[in-house]
mmCIF file of C-alpha atoms and ligand atoms in Angstrom:
data_model
loop_
_atom_site.group_PDB
_atom_site.id
_atom_site.type_symbol
_atom_site.label_atom_id
_atom_site.label_comp_id
_atom_site.label_asym_id
_atom_site.label_seq_id
_atom_site.Cartn_x
_atom_site.Cartn_y
_atom_site.Cartn_z
ATOM 1 C CA MET A 11 118.721 118.340 22.466
ATOM 2 C CA ASP A 12 116.830 119.178 25.691
ATOM 3 C CA ILE A 13 119.031 121.322 27.931
ATOM 4 C CA GLY A 14 118.266 122.691 31.380
ATOM 5 C CA PHE A 15 119.874 126.029 32.249
ATOM 6 C CA ILE A 16 120.029 127.435 35.804
ATOM 7 C CA GLY A 17 121.375 130.930 36.503
ATOM 8 C CA LEU A 18 120.421 133.542 33.907
ATOM 9 C CA GLY A 19 122.654 136.446 34.925
ATOM 10 C CA ASN A 20 125.249 138.442 33.011
ATOM 11 C CA MET A 21 126.757 135.269 31.524
ATOM 12 C CA GLY A 22 123.950 132.683 31.710
ATOM 13 C CA SER A 23 121.331 134.815 29.938
ATOM 14 C CA HIS A 24 123.506 135.005 26.807
ATOM 15 C CA MET A 25 124.505 131.340 26.908
ATOM 16 C CA ALA A 26 120.897 130.172 27.309
ATOM 17 C CA ARG A 27 119.833 132.460 24.447
ATOM 18 C CA ARG A 28 122.547 131.054 22.182
ATOM 19 C CA LEU A 29 121.449 127.485 22.977
ATOM 20 C CA LEU A 30 117.880 128.410 22.025
ATOM 21 C CA GLU A 31 119.050 130.053 18.807
ATOM 22 C CA ALA A 32 121.036 126.905 17.975
ATOM 23 C CA GLY A 33 117.762 124.957 18.024
ATOM 24 C CA HIS A 34 117.931 123.311 21.456
ATOM 25 C CA ARG A 35 114.881 123.040 23.695
ATOM 26 C CA VAL A 36 115.970 124.979 26.777
ATOM 27 C CA ILE A 37 114.332 124.722 30.204
ATOM 28 C CA VAL A 38 115.339 127.623 32.445
ATOM 29 C CA TYR A 39 115.348 128.583 36.121
ATOM 30 C CA ASP A 40 116.645 131.529 38.138
ATOM 31 C CA THR A 41 115.648 132.978 41.510
ATOM 32 C CA ARG A 42 114.831 136.206 39.622
ATOM 33 C CA GLN A 43 111.469 135.895 37.861
ATOM 34 C CA GLU A 44 112.407 138.714 35.484
ATOM 35 C CA ALA A 45 115.406 136.746 34.196
ATOM 36 C CA ILE A 46 113.182 133.712 33.523
ATOM 37 C CA GLY A 47 110.644 135.931 31.744
ATOM 38 C CA ASN A 48 113.278 137.366 29.404
ATOM 39 C CA LEU A 49 114.333 133.887 28.250
ATOM 40 C CA ALA A 50 110.750 132.595 28.089
ATOM 41 C CA ALA A 51 109.994 135.469 25.709
ATOM 42 C CA LEU A 52 112.652 134.021 23.408
ATOM 43 C CA GLY A 53 111.125 130.538 23.517
ATOM 44 C CA ALA A 54 112.604 128.911 26.629
ATOM 45 C CA ILE A 55 110.427 126.810 28.940
ATOM 46 C CA ALA A 56 110.134 128.238 32.455
ATOM 47 C CA ALA A 57 110.656 125.940 35.459
ATOM 48 C CA CYS A 58 109.909 126.590 39.125
ATOM 49 C CA SER A 59 112.960 124.937 40.718
ATOM 50 C CA PRO A 60 116.273 123.258 39.855
ATOM 51 C CA ALA A 61 114.577 119.872 40.444
ATOM 52 C CA GLU A 62 111.901 120.734 37.877
ATOM 53 C CA VAL A 63 114.614 121.638 35.365
ATOM 54 C CA ALA A 64 116.270 118.288 36.081
ATOM 55 C CA ASP A 65 112.938 116.492 35.572
ATOM 56 C CA ALA A 66 112.817 117.838 32.028
ATOM 57 C CA ALA A 67 116.353 117.380 30.619
ATOM 58 C CA GLU A 68 119.201 114.845 30.671
ATOM 59 C CA THR A 69 121.744 117.664 30.560
ATOM 60 C CA VAL A 70 121.498 120.512 33.076
ATOM 61 C CA MET A 71 123.887 123.470 32.908
ATOM 62 C CA ALA A 72 124.424 126.057 35.642
ATOM 63 C CA SER A 73 126.011 129.536 35.662
ATOM 64 C CA LEU A 74 125.776 130.579 39.304
ATOM 65 C CA PRO A 75 127.675 133.161 41.363
ATOM 66 C CA THR A 76 129.313 131.286 44.264
ATOM 67 C CA PRO A 77 130.397 127.763 45.281
ATOM 68 C CA ASP A 78 127.817 127.618 48.098
ATOM 69 C CA ILE A 79 124.966 128.456 45.724
ATOM 70 C CA VAL A 80 126.168 125.781 43.279
ATOM 71 C CA LEU A 81 126.234 123.237 46.124
ATOM 72 C CA LYS A 82 122.671 124.147 47.139
ATOM 73 C CA VAL A 83 121.298 124.167 43.589
ATOM 74 C CA ALA A 84 123.024 120.878 42.720
ATOM 75 C CA SER A 85 122.483 118.844 45.861
ATOM 76 C CA GLY A 86 120.184 120.686 48.282
ATOM 77 C CA PRO A 87 116.445 120.180 48.791
ATOM 78 C CA GLY A 88 114.623 120.845 45.505
ATOM 79 C CA GLY A 89 118.002 120.659 43.771
ATOM 80 C CA VAL A 90 119.177 119.049 40.528
ATOM 81 C CA ILE A 91 119.904 115.843 42.461
ATOM 82 C CA GLU A 92 116.133 115.269 42.851
ATOM 83 C CA GLY A 93 115.437 115.428 39.100
ATOM 84 C CA ARG A 94 114.034 112.282 37.462
ATOM 85 C CA ARG A 95 115.619 112.700 34.015
ATOM 86 C CA VAL A 96 118.969 114.390 34.573
ATOM 87 C CA ARG A 97 122.128 112.381 33.760
ATOM 88 C CA ARG A 98 124.734 115.171 33.502
ATOM 89 C CA PHE A 99 125.245 118.375 35.483
ATOM 90 C CA VAL A 100 127.503 120.793 33.604
ATOM 91 C CA ASP A 101 128.761 123.508 35.937
ATOM 92 C CA ILE A 102 129.830 126.570 33.968
ATOM 93 C CA SER A 103 130.251 128.655 37.155
ATOM 94 C CA THR A 104 133.618 129.344 38.768
ATOM 95 C CA THR A 105 133.604 127.318 41.996
ATOM 96 C CA GLY A 106 137.166 126.036 42.508
ATOM 97 C CA ALA A 107 138.331 122.427 42.384
ATOM 98 C CA VAL A 108 137.402 121.571 45.981
ATOM 99 C CA MET A 109 133.706 122.344 45.447
ATOM 100 C CA ALA A 110 133.698 120.694 42.009
ATOM 101 C CA GLN A 111 134.968 117.445 43.531
ATOM 102 C CA ARG A 112 132.460 117.659 46.387
ATOM 103 C CA VAL A 113 129.519 118.127 44.002
ATOM 104 C CA PHE A 114 130.902 115.375 41.738
ATOM 105 C CA LYS A 115 130.807 112.869 44.626
ATOM 106 C CA LEU A 116 127.359 113.901 45.871
ATOM 107 C CA LEU A 117 125.810 113.600 42.398
ATOM 108 C CA ALA A 118 127.672 110.384 41.550
ATOM 109 C CA ALA A 119 125.782 108.692 44.403
ATOM 110 C CA ARG A 120 122.624 109.289 42.315
ATOM 111 C CA ASP A 121 124.240 108.282 38.995
ATOM 112 C CA ILE A 122 124.490 111.885 37.826
ATOM 113 C CA VAL A 123 127.832 112.880 36.279
ATOM 114 C CA GLN A 124 129.149 116.328 37.165
ATOM 115 C CA ILE A 125 131.276 118.007 34.502
ATOM 116 C CA ASP A 126 133.063 121.203 35.424
ATOM 117 C CA ALA A 127 133.209 123.535 32.445
ATOM 118 C CA PRO A 128 134.060 127.051 33.675
ATOM 119 C CA VAL A 129 134.492 129.717 31.028
ATOM 120 C CA SER A 130 136.635 132.759 30.277
ATOM 121 C CA GLY A 131 136.029 135.609 27.852
ATOM 122 C CA GLY A 132 133.629 137.898 29.702
ATOM 123 C CA VAL A 133 130.111 138.999 28.896
ATOM 124 C CA SER A 134 131.061 139.925 25.326
ATOM 125 C CA GLY A 135 132.426 136.387 24.828
ATOM 126 C CA ALA A 136 129.168 134.938 26.185
ATOM 127 C CA GLU A 137 127.191 137.205 23.861
ATOM 128 C CA LYS A 138 129.169 136.147 20.773
ATOM 129 C CA GLY A 139 129.776 132.489 21.680
ATOM 130 C CA THR A 140 133.550 132.950 21.771
ATOM 131 C CA LEU A 141 134.277 131.857 25.346
ATOM 132 C CA ALA A 142 137.118 129.507 26.272
ATOM 133 C CA VAL A 143 135.366 126.495 27.858
ATOM 134 C CA MET A 144 137.560 124.405 30.206
ATOM 135 C CA ALA A 145 135.858 121.025 30.542
ATOM 136 C CA SER A 146 136.847 118.198 32.853
ATOM 137 C CA GLY A 147 135.084 114.970 33.746
ATOM 138 C CA PRO A 148 134.652 111.487 32.241
ATOM 139 C CA ARG A 149 135.631 111.815 28.569
ATOM 140 C CA ALA A 150 132.510 110.121 27.183
ATOM 141 C CA ASP A 151 130.256 112.490 29.129
ATOM 142 C CA VAL A 152 132.222 115.557 28.063
ATOM 143 C CA GLU A 153 131.950 114.354 24.448
ATOM 144 C CA ALA A 154 128.182 113.905 24.871
ATOM 145 C CA VAL A 155 127.720 117.559 25.842
ATOM 146 C CA GLU A 156 130.428 119.003 23.591
ATOM 147 C CA PRO A 157 128.077 119.960 20.720
ATOM 148 C CA ALA A 158 126.075 122.102 23.168
ATOM 149 C CA LEU A 159 129.220 123.578 24.743
ATOM 150 C CA ARG A 160 130.504 124.527 21.280
ATOM 151 C CA VAL A 161 127.521 126.884 21.007
ATOM 152 C CA ILE A 162 128.976 128.965 23.843
ATOM 153 C CA GLY A 163 132.650 128.820 22.905
ATOM 154 C CA LYS A 164 135.790 126.873 22.101
ATOM 155 C CA VAL A 165 135.944 123.674 24.148
ATOM 156 C CA PHE A 166 139.221 122.574 25.748
ATOM 157 C CA PHE A 167 139.240 119.087 27.301
ATOM 158 C CA ILE A 168 141.376 119.612 30.401
ATOM 159 C CA SER A 169 141.286 116.214 32.151
ATOM 160 C CA GLU A 170 139.097 113.298 33.214
ATOM 161 C CA ARG A 171 139.746 114.433 36.801
ATOM 162 C CA SER A 172 136.909 116.394 38.356
ATOM 163 C CA GLY A 173 137.976 119.920 39.314
ATOM 164 C CA ALA A 174 140.838 120.202 36.792
ATOM 165 C CA GLY A 175 138.797 122.604 34.634
ATOM 166 C CA GLN A 176 138.229 124.750 37.717
ATOM 167 C CA THR A 177 141.945 124.867 38.494
ATOM 168 C CA MET A 178 142.620 125.871 34.878
ATOM 169 C CA LYS A 179 140.029 128.644 35.144
ATOM 170 C CA LEU A 180 141.514 130.011 38.384
ATOM 171 C CA VAL A 181 145.025 130.008 36.880
ATOM 172 C CA ASN A 182 143.637 132.093 33.999
ATOM 173 C CA ASN A 183 141.671 134.452 36.228
ATOM 174 C CA VAL A 184 144.470 135.298 38.630
ATOM 175 C CA LEU A 185 146.523 136.373 35.609
ATOM 176 C CA SER A 186 143.621 138.476 34.367
ATOM 177 C CA ALA A 187 143.172 140.021 37.840
ATOM 178 C CA THR A 188 146.898 140.717 38.157
ATOM 179 C CA ALA A 189 146.872 142.479 34.777
ATOM 180 C CA MET A 190 143.919 144.598 35.916
ATOM 181 C CA VAL A 191 145.509 145.747 39.147
ATOM 182 C CA ALA A 192 149.038 146.243 37.755
ATOM 183 C CA SER A 193 147.759 148.075 34.647
ATOM 184 C CA SER A 194 145.634 150.342 36.848
ATOM 185 C CA GLU A 195 148.629 151.287 38.992
ATOM 186 C CA ALA A 196 150.793 151.861 35.897
ATOM 187 C CA MET A 197 148.193 153.994 34.088
ATOM 188 C CA VAL A 198 147.475 156.185 37.129
ATOM 189 C CA THR A 199 151.218 156.718 37.631
ATOM 190 C CA GLY A 200 151.793 157.624 33.944
ATOM 191 C CA MET A 201 148.852 160.008 33.929
ATOM 192 C CA LYS A 202 149.963 161.731 37.147
ATOM 193 C CA ALA A 203 153.383 162.216 35.521
ATOM 194 C CA GLY A 204 151.627 164.004 32.653
ATOM 195 C CA LEU A 205 151.299 161.298 29.978
ATOM 196 C CA ASP A 206 148.204 161.114 27.766
ATOM 197 C CA PRO A 207 146.156 157.971 28.571
ATOM 198 C CA ARG A 208 145.266 157.187 24.939
ATOM 199 C CA LEU A 209 148.877 157.590 23.847
ATOM 200 C CA MET A 210 149.976 155.357 26.733
ATOM 201 C CA LEU A 211 147.594 152.615 25.589
ATOM 202 C CA ASP A 212 148.764 152.900 21.970
ATOM 203 C CA VAL A 213 152.401 152.552 23.024
ATOM 204 C CA ILE A 214 151.800 149.737 25.536
ATOM 205 C CA ASN A 215 149.696 147.795 23.005
ATOM 206 C CA ALA A 216 152.483 148.111 20.429
ATOM 207 C CA GLY A 217 154.992 146.987 23.063
ATOM 208 C CA THR A 218 155.591 144.311 25.656
ATOM 209 C CA GLY A 219 153.303 145.622 28.416
ATOM 210 C CA ARG A 220 150.082 144.754 26.625
ATOM 211 C CA ASN A 221 147.421 142.572 28.207
ATOM 212 C CA THR A 222 143.609 142.266 28.151
ATOM 213 C CA MET A 223 143.255 145.322 30.396
ATOM 214 C CA THR A 224 145.307 147.596 28.108
ATOM 215 C CA GLU A 225 144.015 146.058 24.866
ATOM 216 C CA ASP A 226 140.354 146.109 25.755
ATOM 217 C CA LYS A 227 139.036 146.925 29.203
ATOM 218 C CA ILE A 228 140.574 150.366 29.861
ATOM 219 C CA ALA A 229 139.333 151.826 26.545
ATOM 220 C CA LYS A 230 135.944 150.152 26.934
ATOM 221 C CA ALA A 231 135.087 150.981 30.550
ATOM 222 C CA ILE A 232 137.635 153.264 32.256
ATOM 223 C CA LEU A 233 138.488 156.053 29.775
ATOM 224 C CA PRO A 234 134.770 156.722 29.087
ATOM 225 C CA GLY A 235 134.006 156.290 32.823
ATOM 226 C CA THR A 236 131.237 153.744 32.200
ATOM 227 C CA PHE A 237 132.609 150.920 34.410
ATOM 228 C CA ASN A 238 130.333 148.379 32.772
ATOM 229 C CA LEU A 239 132.251 145.216 31.845
ATOM 230 C CA GLY A 240 129.501 143.088 33.435
ATOM 231 C CA PHE A 241 131.684 141.202 35.939
ATOM 232 C CA THR A 242 131.687 142.278 39.559
ATOM 233 C CA ALA A 243 134.742 142.922 41.708
ATOM 234 C CA GLY A 244 133.164 140.619 44.319
ATOM 235 C CA LEU A 245 133.097 137.669 41.889
ATOM 236 C CA LEU A 246 136.702 138.265 40.804
ATOM 237 C CA LEU A 247 137.805 138.464 44.455
ATOM 238 C CA LYS A 248 136.010 135.131 44.986
ATOM 239 C CA ASP A 249 138.075 133.610 42.143
ATOM 240 C CA VAL A 250 141.396 134.956 43.443
ATOM 241 C CA ASN A 251 140.608 133.725 46.972
ATOM 242 C CA LEU A 252 139.680 130.260 45.603
ATOM 243 C CA PHE A 253 143.060 130.201 43.836
ATOM 244 C CA LEU A 254 144.849 131.131 47.087
ATOM 245 C CA VAL A 255 143.120 128.226 48.872
ATOM 246 C CA GLU A 256 144.269 125.796 46.169
ATOM 247 C CA ARG A 257 147.834 127.135 46.105
ATOM 248 C CA GLU A 258 148.041 126.827 49.895
ATOM 249 C CA ALA A 259 147.222 123.125 49.712
ATOM 250 C CA LEU A 260 149.905 122.776 47.018
ATOM 251 C CA GLY A 261 152.509 124.817 48.933
ATOM 252 C CA VAL A 262 153.336 127.251 46.114
ATOM 253 C CA PRO A 263 154.564 130.784 46.990
ATOM 254 C CA THR A 264 152.233 133.363 45.390
ATOM 255 C CA ASP A 265 152.994 136.710 47.048
ATOM 256 C CA VAL A 266 152.044 138.781 43.991
ATOM 257 C CA ILE A 267 148.608 137.194 43.763
ATOM 258 C CA ALA A 268 147.996 137.701 47.502
ATOM 259 C CA THR A 269 148.656 141.425 46.892
ATOM 260 C CA VAL A 270 146.198 141.385 43.973
ATOM 261 C CA ALA A 271 143.583 139.903 46.334
ATOM 262 C CA ASN A 272 144.211 142.810 48.737
ATOM 263 C CA ALA A 273 143.641 145.352 45.945
ATOM 264 C CA LEU A 274 140.360 143.666 44.992
ATOM 265 C CA LYS A 275 139.284 143.521 48.634
ATOM 266 C CA LEU A 276 139.965 147.249 48.943
ATOM 267 C CA THR A 277 137.726 147.852 45.898
ATOM 268 C CA CYS A 278 134.951 145.725 47.439
ATOM 269 C CA ASP A 279 135.317 147.424 50.841
ATOM 270 C CA GLU A 280 135.221 150.945 49.395
ATOM 271 C CA LEU A 281 132.790 150.549 46.471
ATOM 272 C CA GLY A 282 130.851 147.397 47.382
ATOM 273 C CA PRO A 283 131.176 143.855 45.938
ATOM 274 C CA ASP A 284 128.739 144.673 43.117
ATOM 275 C CA ALA A 285 131.081 147.328 41.687
ATOM 276 C CA ASP A 286 132.318 146.453 38.206
ATOM 277 C CA VAL A 287 135.800 144.883 38.057
ATOM 278 C CA SER A 288 137.071 147.873 36.080
ATOM 279 C CA ALA A 289 136.468 149.994 39.215
ATOM 280 C CA VAL A 290 139.586 148.389 40.716
ATOM 281 C CA ILE A 291 141.370 151.519 39.422
ATOM 282 C CA GLN A 292 139.237 153.876 41.552
ATOM 283 C CA PRO A 293 140.855 153.359 44.983
ATOM 284 C CA ILE A 294 144.239 153.944 43.291
ATOM 285 C CA GLU A 295 142.942 157.076 41.514
ATOM 286 C CA ASN A 296 141.421 158.402 44.733
ATOM 287 C CA ARG A 297 144.715 158.102 46.597
ATOM 288 C CA ALA A 298 146.687 159.606 43.695
ATOM 289 C CA GLY A 299 144.186 162.443 43.237
ATOM 290 C CA ILE A 300 143.839 161.937 39.476
ATOM 291 C CA LYS A 301 141.427 160.043 37.197
ATOM 292 C CA VAL A 302 142.332 158.068 34.074
ATOM 293 C CA ARG A 303 139.509 159.347 31.866
ATOM 294 C CA ALA A 304 139.146 160.446 28.244
ATOM 295 C CA PRO A 305 135.363 160.487 27.732
ATOM 296 C CA ASP A 306 135.468 161.009 23.964
ATOM 297 C CA THR A 307 137.458 157.786 23.504
ATOM 298 C CA GLN A 308 135.748 155.287 21.234
ATOM 299 C CA PRO A 309 136.331 151.680 22.306
ATOM 300 C CA LYS A 310 138.495 149.935 19.702
ATOM 301 C CA ARG A 311 136.547 147.049 18.188
HETATM 302 P P1 NAD B 17 125.438 137.048 37.870
HETATM 303 O O1 NAD B 17 125.402 137.387 39.317
HETATM 304 O O2 NAD B 17 125.194 138.110 36.861
HETATM 305 O O3 NAD B 17 124.421 135.846 37.570
HETATM 306 C C1 NAD B 17 124.125 134.823 38.461
HETATM 307 C C2 NAD B 17 122.655 134.449 38.298
HETATM 308 O O4 NAD B 17 122.371 133.371 39.206
HETATM 309 C C3 NAD B 17 121.696 135.593 38.643
HETATM 310 O O5 NAD B 17 120.755 135.744 37.611
HETATM 311 C C4 NAD B 17 121.040 135.141 39.944
HETATM 312 O O6 NAD B 17 119.702 135.596 40.083
HETATM 313 C C5 NAD B 17 121.092 133.632 39.783
HETATM 314 N N1 NAD B 17 120.983 132.903 41.046
HETATM 315 C C6 NAD B 17 121.537 133.214 42.252
HETATM 316 N N2 NAD B 17 121.197 132.271 43.161
HETATM 317 C C7 NAD B 17 120.429 131.359 42.520
HETATM 318 C C8 NAD B 17 119.786 130.156 42.931
HETATM 319 N N3 NAD B 17 119.867 129.704 44.193
HETATM 320 N N4 NAD B 17 119.080 129.460 42.005
HETATM 321 C C9 NAD B 17 118.978 129.917 40.718
HETATM 322 N N5 NAD B 17 119.566 131.056 40.284
HETATM 323 C C10 NAD B 17 120.285 131.753 41.176
HETATM 324 O O7 NAD B 17 126.869 136.361 37.660
HETATM 325 P P2 NAD B 17 127.667 136.197 36.269
HETATM 326 O O8 NAD B 17 128.551 137.371 36.082
HETATM 327 O O9 NAD B 17 126.703 135.785 35.205
HETATM 328 O O10 NAD B 17 128.610 134.965 36.651
HETATM 329 C C11 NAD B 17 128.122 133.636 36.770
HETATM 330 C C12 NAD B 17 129.311 132.710 36.980
HETATM 331 O O11 NAD B 17 130.192 132.810 35.856
HETATM 332 C C13 NAD B 17 130.151 133.063 38.215
HETATM 333 O O12 NAD B 17 130.588 131.876 38.830
HETATM 334 C C14 NAD B 17 131.304 133.878 37.647
HETATM 335 O O13 NAD B 17 132.459 133.798 38.463
HETATM 336 C C15 NAD B 17 131.502 133.198 36.303
HETATM 337 N N6 NAD B 17 132.068 134.044 35.239
HETATM 338 C C16 NAD B 17 131.635 135.341 35.048
HETATM 339 C C17 NAD B 17 132.188 136.099 34.010
HETATM 340 C C18 NAD B 17 131.744 137.528 33.732
HETATM 341 O O14 NAD B 17 132.443 138.237 32.972
HETATM 342 N N7 NAD B 17 130.638 138.005 34.268
HETATM 343 C C19 NAD B 17 133.164 135.532 33.170
HETATM 344 C C20 NAD B 17 133.544 134.210 33.375
HETATM 345 C C21 NAD B 17 132.989 133.478 34.417
#
């Protein structure tokens, strides 16, 4: 199958590579020439704009950082909307339901179907093809792209309604973000009280406090002090804020998640939006005057 792929960053580079390895002809574009070059070296065809990608493939996927960039790439000048061959635009980025519905309508006017298919599972999931893919859009169109989506992960059909996959993704991510912030506060407190961080993780992971932060992220990126999960605090704050916009329209009280947004904002303010998400522990450590580190810790795999 011919597949266009726009956005070759931490996630997109792995997904595009997997599509190539699965035997698809992949046409790629990114604003960073280096990212295009890396994929071209693996056999991808380089394009000069989103429109050129959409001239060359019926299915165009995108893994882009923010809703505004998705809007521009999909429907702006030189965007996917101007492509002569494209029939389906599969947005793997996290944009929120409001933007997904907006892009759906704009593209529908040109007979292009937008499918939102955001993913969860991090860079390691993208690398191994084990992401959770949350697809929504007309069922026949989702089924048409499902074989390609299966190359990047496990496909869940969420709804025919545009934006439902995005809502599902935000519900997942606010839980992930809450676990990160709460686990950071708990670990710093335990350590300041004199507990060993590795022992704490062993006990928590054998008990009821376990979550993806305690099972994976702390041992991988915080104890060794590498802070390299490959997802920025700025992008996670974007997701939590998108959730808060959706919950406001629905009138649901979400005080805990608003507090999580504040913790992420503090991380972005103090360390910059490009800091790794695992650095959310650092403002807490700095105020407590202690660091949760055990450099000789081998990540459990
Ligand atoms: P990233 O910043 O590493 O990659 C984004 C890529 O888009 C970059 O290569 C950038 O050069 C490119 N880009 C920016 N503007 C562009 C434009 N106008 N045209 C073409 N390319 C452009 O981000 P990422 O971590 O790969 O995340 C991508 C999306 O996936 C985001 O929406 C994010 O929220 C979501 N996501 C990320 C993770 C993760 O763990 N990193 C997990 C799940 C979902």
